[in-house]
Amino acid sequence: MIDKTKLMLVLLVVIVTVITCIHPIYPNEQTLQHIGTVLLLIPLTMDIFRKQLPMSAFVGIVAFTLLHVIGARYIYSYVPYKEWAVSLGLVDKGFFHDPRNHYDRLVHFSFGALMFPYFVYLCRKWVKQQSFVAVVMAWMMIQTGSLIYELFEWLLTIVMTAEEADYYNGQQGDMWDAQKDMALALVGSTGMFLVYAVRCLIRRSR
């Protein structure tokens, strides 16, 4: 039997992905971005049948994938979140003073926060670690994954043209972009680490 709730969430991701691929603005870059989408969909699709992932981990991957899919549509640097916020009446036109598009910063922070439950699950399930050790290992895995991704972006600058690499990497002229992205993943994962650590301490005290 399949998990109907998880199936609906995966279908949501697929539908949003298809919609955002209609009349692509940056077809080549968007295709490259969706390599990550496919990788994220693999554990989600498998778990529809295996039903092993806790819902917190499953929903975390779904939420992160949706953020990534939206970013892929606009290759991150051009996500019109400012225009959306103004049109919805959430803020006025003078609210955003920084010309930089910070959507990529949100996604790097979300990688640390939303993917944390999944890495905790992996450490408990496959590495066979106790709860607190698994939380510590998950925190370290987030930092390692963030570092590896930034190295991947650096490698793209070698094999792609400068313009194509800038489109994909979304540096927007910031020479410290990689360090800031990793720092935000660190902040997101550290917040989740504290939540899980407190839970572990409470369980031990009972």
JSON list of N, CA and C in Angstrom, two decimals, residues 43-89:
[
{"chain": "A", "resi": 43, "resn": "PRO", "atom": "N", "xyz": [14.36, 10.29, -3.04]},
{"chain": "A", "resi": 43, "resn": "PRO", "atom": "CA", "xyz": [13.94, 9.74, -1.73]},
{"chain": "A", "resi": 43, "resn": "PRO", "atom": "C", "xyz": [12.45, 9.93, -1.45]},
{"chain": "A", "resi": 44, "resn": "LEU", "atom": "N", "xyz": [11.86, 11.00, -1.98]},
{"chain": "A", "resi": 44, "resn": "LEU", "atom": "CA", "xyz": [10.43, 11.23, -1.79]},
{"chain": "A", "resi": 44, "resn": "LEU", "atom": "C", "xyz": [9.61, 10.14, -2.48]},
{"chain": "A", "resi": 45, "resn": "THR", "atom": "N", "xyz": [9.94, 9.87, -3.73]},
{"chain": "A", "resi": 45, "resn": "THR", "atom": "CA", "xyz": [9.19, 8.88, -4.51]},
{"chain": "A", "resi": 45, "resn": "THR", "atom": "C", "xyz": [9.34, 7.48, -3.90]},
{"chain": "A", "resi": 46, "resn": "MET", "atom": "N", "xyz": [10.57, 7.15, -3.51]},
{"chain": "A", "resi": 46, "resn": "MET", "atom": "CA", "xyz": [10.80, 5.83, -2.91]},
{"chain": "A", "resi": 46, "resn": "MET", "atom": "C", "xyz": [10.01, 5.65, -1.62]},
{"chain": "A", "resi": 47, "resn": "ASP", "atom": "N", "xyz": [9.89, 6.72, -0.85]},
{"chain": "A", "resi": 47, "resn": "ASP", "atom": "CA", "xyz": [9.25, 6.60, 0.45]},
{"chain": "A", "resi": 47, "resn": "ASP", "atom": "C", "xyz": [7.74, 6.51, 0.37]},
{"chain": "A", "resi": 48, "resn": "ILE", "atom": "N", "xyz": [7.16, 6.84, -0.77]},
{"chain": "A", "resi": 48, "resn": "ILE", "atom": "CA", "xyz": [5.72, 6.65, -0.94]},
{"chain": "A", "resi": 48, "resn": "ILE", "atom": "C", "xyz": [5.36, 5.18, -0.71]},
{"chain": "A", "resi": 49, "resn": "PHE", "atom": "N", "xyz": [6.26, 4.30, -1.14]},
{"chain": "A", "resi": 49, "resn": "PHE", "atom": "CA", "xyz": [6.01, 2.86, -1.02]},
{"chain": "A", "resi": 49, "resn": "PHE", "atom": "C", "xyz": [6.66, 2.27, 0.24]},
{"chain": "A", "resi": 50, "resn": "ARG", "atom": "N", "xyz": [7.85, 2.76, 0.58]},
{"chain": "A", "resi": 50, "resn": "ARG", "atom": "CA", "xyz": [8.55, 2.20, 1.74]},
{"chain": "A", "resi": 50, "resn": "ARG", "atom": "C", "xyz": [7.99, 2.72, 3.07]},
{"chain": "A", "resi": 51, "resn": "LYS", "atom": "N", "xyz": [7.51, 3.96, 3.08]},
{"chain": "A", "resi": 51, "resn": "LYS", "atom": "CA", "xyz": [6.91, 4.57, 4.26]},
{"chain": "A", "resi": 51, "resn": "LYS", "atom": "C", "xyz": [7.82, 4.48, 5.49]},
{"chain": "A", "resi": 52, "resn": "GLN", "atom": "N", "xyz": [9.08, 4.88, 5.29]},
{"chain": "A", "resi": 52, "resn": "GLN", "atom": "CA", "xyz": [10.05, 4.84, 6.38]},
{"chain": "A", "resi": 52, "resn": "GLN", "atom": "C", "xyz": [10.41, 6.22, 6.91]},
{"chain": "A", "resi": 53, "resn": "LEU", "atom": "N", "xyz": [10.36, 7.22, 6.05]},
{"chain": "A", "resi": 53, "resn": "LEU", "atom": "CA", "xyz": [10.71, 8.57, 6.48]},
{"chain": "A", "resi": 53, "resn": "LEU", "atom": "C", "xyz": [9.68, 9.12, 7.45]},
{"chain": "A", "resi": 54, "resn": "PRO", "atom": "N", "xyz": [10.10, 9.71, 8.57]},
{"chain": "A", "resi": 54, "resn": "PRO", "atom": "CA", "xyz": [9.14, 10.40, 9.43]},
{"chain": "A", "resi": 54, "resn": "PRO", "atom": "C", "xyz": [8.56, 11.58, 8.67]},
{"chain": "A", "resi": 55, "resn": "MET", "atom": "N", "xyz": [7.33, 11.95, 9.01]},
{"chain": "A", "resi": 55, "resn": "MET", "atom": "CA", "xyz": [6.65, 13.01, 8.26]},
{"chain": "A", "resi": 55, "resn": "MET", "atom": "C", "xyz": [7.42, 14.33, 8.32]},
{"chain": "A", "resi": 56, "resn": "SER", "atom": "N", "xyz": [8.10, 14.61, 9.43]},
{"chain": "A", "resi": 56, "resn": "SER", "atom": "CA", "xyz": [8.87, 15.85, 9.53]},
{"chain": "A", "resi": 56, "resn": "SER", "atom": "C", "xyz": [9.96, 15.91, 8.48]},
{"chain": "A", "resi": 57, "resn": "ALA", "atom": "N", "xyz": [10.63, 14.78, 8.25]},
{"chain": "A", "resi": 57, "resn": "ALA", "atom": "CA", "xyz": [11.68, 14.72, 7.24]},
{"chain": "A", "resi": 57, "resn": "ALA", "atom": "C", "xyz": [11.09, 14.82, 5.85]},
{"chain": "A", "resi": 58, "resn": "PHE", "atom": "N", "xyz": [9.98, 14.13, 5.61]},
{"chain": "A", "resi": 58, "resn": "PHE", "atom": "CA", "xyz": [9.34, 14.13, 4.30]},
{"chain": "A", "resi": 58, "resn": "PHE", "atom": "C", "xyz": [8.86, 15.53, 3.93]},
{"chain": "A", "resi": 59, "resn": "VAL", "atom": "N", "xyz": [8.15, 16.17, 4.85]},
{"chain": "A", "resi": 59, "resn": "VAL", "atom": "CA", "xyz": [7.63, 17.52, 4.60]},
{"chain": "A", "resi": 59, "resn": "VAL", "atom": "C", "xyz": [8.77, 18.51, 4.43]},
{"chain": "A", "resi": 60, "resn": "GLY", "atom": "N", "xyz": [9.85, 18.31, 5.19]},
{"chain": "A", "resi": 60, "resn": "GLY", "atom": "CA", "xyz": [11.01, 19.19, 5.05]},
{"chain": "A", "resi": 60, "resn": "GLY", "atom": "C", "xyz": [11.60, 19.14, 3.65]},
{"chain": "A", "resi": 61, "resn": "ILE", "atom": "N", "xyz": [11.74, 17.93, 3.11]},
{"chain": "A", "resi": 61, "resn": "ILE", "atom": "CA", "xyz": [12.27, 17.77, 1.74]},
{"chain": "A", "resi": 61, "resn": "ILE", "atom": "C", "xyz": [11.32, 18.39, 0.73]},
{"chain": "A", "resi": 62, "resn": "VAL", "atom": "N", "xyz": [10.03, 18.16, 0.91]},
{"chain": "A", "resi": 62, "resn": "VAL", "atom": "CA", "xyz": [9.01, 18.72, 0.00]},
{"chain": "A", "resi": 62, "resn": "VAL", "atom": "C", "xyz": [9.09, 20.24, -0.01]},
{"chain": "A", "resi": 63, "resn": "ALA", "atom": "N", "xyz": [9.12, 20.84, 1.18]},
{"chain": "A", "resi": 63, "resn": "ALA", "atom": "CA", "xyz": [9.15, 22.31, 1.27]},
{"chain": "A", "resi": 63, "resn": "ALA", "atom": "C", "xyz": [10.42, 22.86, 0.64]},
{"chain": "A", "resi": 64, "resn": "PHE", "atom": "N", "xyz": [11.55, 22.21, 0.90]},
{"chain": "A", "resi": 64, "resn": "PHE", "atom": "CA", "xyz": [12.81, 22.68, 0.32]},
{"chain": "A", "resi": 64, "resn": "PHE", "atom": "C", "xyz": [12.79, 22.53, -1.20]},
{"chain": "A", "resi": 65, "resn": "THR", "atom": "N", "xyz": [12.23, 21.42, -1.69]},
{"chain": "A", "resi": 65, "resn": "THR", "atom": "CA", "xyz": [12.16, 21.19, -3.14]},
{"chain": "A", "resi": 65, "resn": "THR", "atom": "C", "xyz": [11.29, 22.26, -3.81]},
{"chain": "A", "resi": 66, "resn": "LEU", "atom": "N", "xyz": [10.18, 22.61, -3.19]},
{"chain": "A", "resi": 66, "resn": "LEU", "atom": "CA", "xyz": [9.31, 23.65, -3.76]},
{"chain": "A", "resi": 66, "resn": "LEU", "atom": "C", "xyz": [10.03, 24.99, -3.84]},
{"chain": "A", "resi": 67, "resn": "LEU", "atom": "N", "xyz": [10.77, 25.32, -2.79]},
{"chain": "A", "resi": 67, "resn": "LEU", "atom": "CA", "xyz": [11.56, 26.56, -2.81]},
{"chain": "A", "resi": 67, "resn": "LEU", "atom": "C", "xyz": [12.59, 26.52, -3.94]},
{"chain": "A", "resi": 68, "resn": "HIS", "atom": "N", "xyz": [13.21, 25.35, -4.12]},
{"chain": "A", "resi": 68, "resn": "HIS", "atom": "CA", "xyz": [14.22, 25.20, -5.17]},
{"chain": "A", "resi": 68, "resn": "HIS", "atom": "C", "xyz": [13.59, 25.30, -6.55]},
{"chain": "A", "resi": 69, "resn": "VAL", "atom": "N", "xyz": [12.42, 24.69, -6.72]},
{"chain": "A", "resi": 69, "resn": "VAL", "atom": "CA", "xyz": [11.75, 24.71, -8.03]},
{"chain": "A", "resi": 69, "resn": "VAL", "atom": "C", "xyz": [11.41, 26.14, -8.44]},
{"chain": "A", "resi": 70, "resn": "ILE", "atom": "N", "xyz": [10.91, 26.92, -7.48]},
{"chain": "A", "resi": 70, "resn": "ILE", "atom": "CA", "xyz": [10.61, 28.33, -7.78]},
{"chain": "A", "resi": 70, "resn": "ILE", "atom": "C", "xyz": [11.89, 29.08, -8.12]},
{"chain": "A", "resi": 71, "resn": "GLY", "atom": "N", "xyz": [12.95, 28.81, -7.36]},
{"chain": "A", "resi": 71, "resn": "GLY", "atom": "CA", "xyz": [14.22, 29.45, -7.65]},
{"chain": "A", "resi": 71, "resn": "GLY", "atom": "C", "xyz": [14.76, 29.06, -9.02]},
{"chain": "A", "resi": 72, "resn": "ALA", "atom": "N", "xyz": [14.56, 27.81, -9.40]},
{"chain": "A", "resi": 72, "resn": "ALA", "atom": "CA", "xyz": [15.04, 27.34, -10.71]},
{"chain": "A", "resi": 72, "resn": "ALA", "atom": "C", "xyz": [14.35, 28.07, -11.85]},
{"chain": "A", "resi": 73, "resn": "ARG", "atom": "N", "xyz": [13.08, 28.37, -11.67]},
{"chain": "A", "resi": 73, "resn": "ARG", "atom": "CA", "xyz": [12.31, 29.09, -12.70]},
{"chain": "A", "resi": 73, "resn": "ARG", "atom": "C", "xyz": [12.97, 30.42, -13.04]},
{"chain": "A", "resi": 74, "resn": "TYR", "atom": "N", "xyz": [13.44, 31.11, -12.01]},
{"chain": "A", "resi": 74, "resn": "TYR", "atom": "CA", "xyz": [14.02, 32.44, -12.19]},
{"chain": "A", "resi": 74, "resn": "TYR", "atom": "C", "xyz": [15.53, 32.45, -11.96]},
{"chain": "A", "resi": 75, "resn": "ILE", "atom": "N", "xyz": [16.13, 31.24, -12.04]},
{"chain": "A", "resi": 75, "resn": "ILE", "atom": "CA", "xyz": [17.55, 31.03, -11.75]},
{"chain": "A", "resi": 75, "resn": "ILE", "atom": "C", "xyz": [18.01, 31.82, -10.52]},
{"chain": "A", "resi": 76, "resn": "TYR", "atom": "N", "xyz": [17.17, 31.83, -9.53]},
{"chain": "A", "resi": 76, "resn": "TYR", "atom": "CA", "xyz": [17.42, 32.40, -8.21]},
{"chain": "A", "resi": 76, "resn": "TYR", "atom": "C", "xyz": [17.64, 33.91, -8.21]},
{"chain": "A", "resi": 77, "resn": "SER", "atom": "N", "xyz": [18.48, 34.41, -9.07]},
{"chain": "A", "resi": 77, "resn": "SER", "atom": "CA", "xyz": [18.83, 35.83, -9.05]},
{"chain": "A", "resi": 77, "resn": "SER", "atom": "C", "xyz": [17.67, 36.75, -9.41]},
{"chain": "A", "resi": 78, "resn": "TYR", "atom": "N", "xyz": [16.64, 36.20, -10.04]},
{"chain": "A", "resi": 78, "resn": "TYR", "atom": "CA", "xyz": [15.57, 37.05, -10.54]},
{"chain": "A", "resi": 78, "resn": "TYR", "atom": "C", "xyz": [14.18, 36.64, -10.03]},
{"chain": "A", "resi": 79, "resn": "VAL", "atom": "N", "xyz": [14.13, 35.96, -8.91]},
{"chain": "A", "resi": 79, "resn": "VAL", "atom": "CA", "xyz": [12.83, 35.62, -8.32]},
{"chain": "A", "resi": 79, "resn": "VAL", "atom": "C", "xyz": [12.14, 36.91, -7.88]},
{"chain": "A", "resi": 80, "resn": "PRO", "atom": "N", "xyz": [10.97, 37.21, -8.42]},
{"chain": "A", "resi": 80, "resn": "PRO", "atom": "CA", "xyz": [10.32, 38.51, -8.14]},
{"chain": "A", "resi": 80, "resn": "PRO", "atom": "C", "xyz": [9.56, 38.55, -6.82]},
{"chain": "A", "resi": 81, "resn": "TYR", "atom": "N", "xyz": [10.22, 38.13, -5.75]},
{"chain": "A", "resi": 81, "resn": "TYR", "atom": "CA", "xyz": [9.53, 38.10, -4.46]},
{"chain": "A", "resi": 81, "resn": "TYR", "atom": "C", "xyz": [9.18, 39.50, -3.96]},
{"chain": "A", "resi": 82, "resn": "LYS", "atom": "N", "xyz": [9.98, 40.49, -4.36]},
{"chain": "A", "resi": 82, "resn": "LYS", "atom": "CA", "xyz": [9.68, 41.86, -3.95]},
{"chain": "A", "resi": 82, "resn": "LYS", "atom": "C", "xyz": [8.39, 42.34, -4.60]},
{"chain": "A", "resi": 83, "resn": "GLU", "atom": "N", "xyz": [8.27, 42.07, -5.89]},
{"chain": "A", "resi": 83, "resn": "GLU", "atom": "CA", "xyz": [7.05, 42.45, -6.61]},
{"chain": "A", "resi": 83, "resn": "GLU", "atom": "C", "xyz": [5.83, 41.71, -6.06]},
{"chain": "A", "resi": 84, "resn": "TRP", "atom": "N", "xyz": [6.02, 40.42, -5.73]},
{"chain": "A", "resi": 84, "resn": "TRP", "atom": "CA", "xyz": [4.92, 39.63, -5.18]},
{"chain": "A", "resi": 84, "resn": "TRP", "atom": "C", "xyz": [4.46, 40.22, -3.84]},
{"chain": "A", "resi": 85, "resn": "ALA", "atom": "N", "xyz": [5.42, 40.56, -2.99]},
{"chain": "A", "resi": 85, "resn": "ALA", "atom": "CA", "xyz": [5.08, 41.11, -1.67]},
{"chain": "A", "resi": 85, "resn": "ALA", "atom": "C", "xyz": [4.32, 42.42, -1.79]},
{"chain": "A", "resi": 86, "resn": "VAL", "atom": "N", "xyz": [4.74, 43.27, -2.75]},
{"chain": "A", "resi": 86, "resn": "VAL", "atom": "CA", "xyz": [4.07, 44.55, -2.95]},
{"chain": "A", "resi": 86, "resn": "VAL", "atom": "C", "xyz": [2.66, 44.34, -3.52]},
{"chain": "A", "resi": 87, "resn": "SER", "atom": "N", "xyz": [2.54, 43.46, -4.51]},
{"chain": "A", "resi": 87, "resn": "SER", "atom": "CA", "xyz": [1.24, 43.23, -5.14]},
{"chain": "A", "resi": 87, "resn": "SER", "atom": "C", "xyz": [0.23, 42.60, -4.18]},
{"chain": "A", "resi": 88, "resn": "LEU", "atom": "N", "xyz": [0.73, 41.83, -3.20]},
{"chain": "A", "resi": 88, "resn": "LEU", "atom": "CA", "xyz": [-0.16, 41.22, -2.21]},
{"chain": "A", "resi": 88, "resn": "LEU", "atom": "C", "xyz": [-0.49, 42.17, -1.07]},
{"chain": "A", "resi": 89, "resn": "GLY", "atom": "N", "xyz": [0.12, 43.34, -1.10]},
{"chain": "A", "resi": 89, "resn": "GLY", "atom": "CA", "xyz": [-0.15, 44.33, -0.07]},
{"chain": "A", "resi": 89, "resn": "GLY", "atom": "C", "xyz": [0.56, 44.06, 1.24]}
]
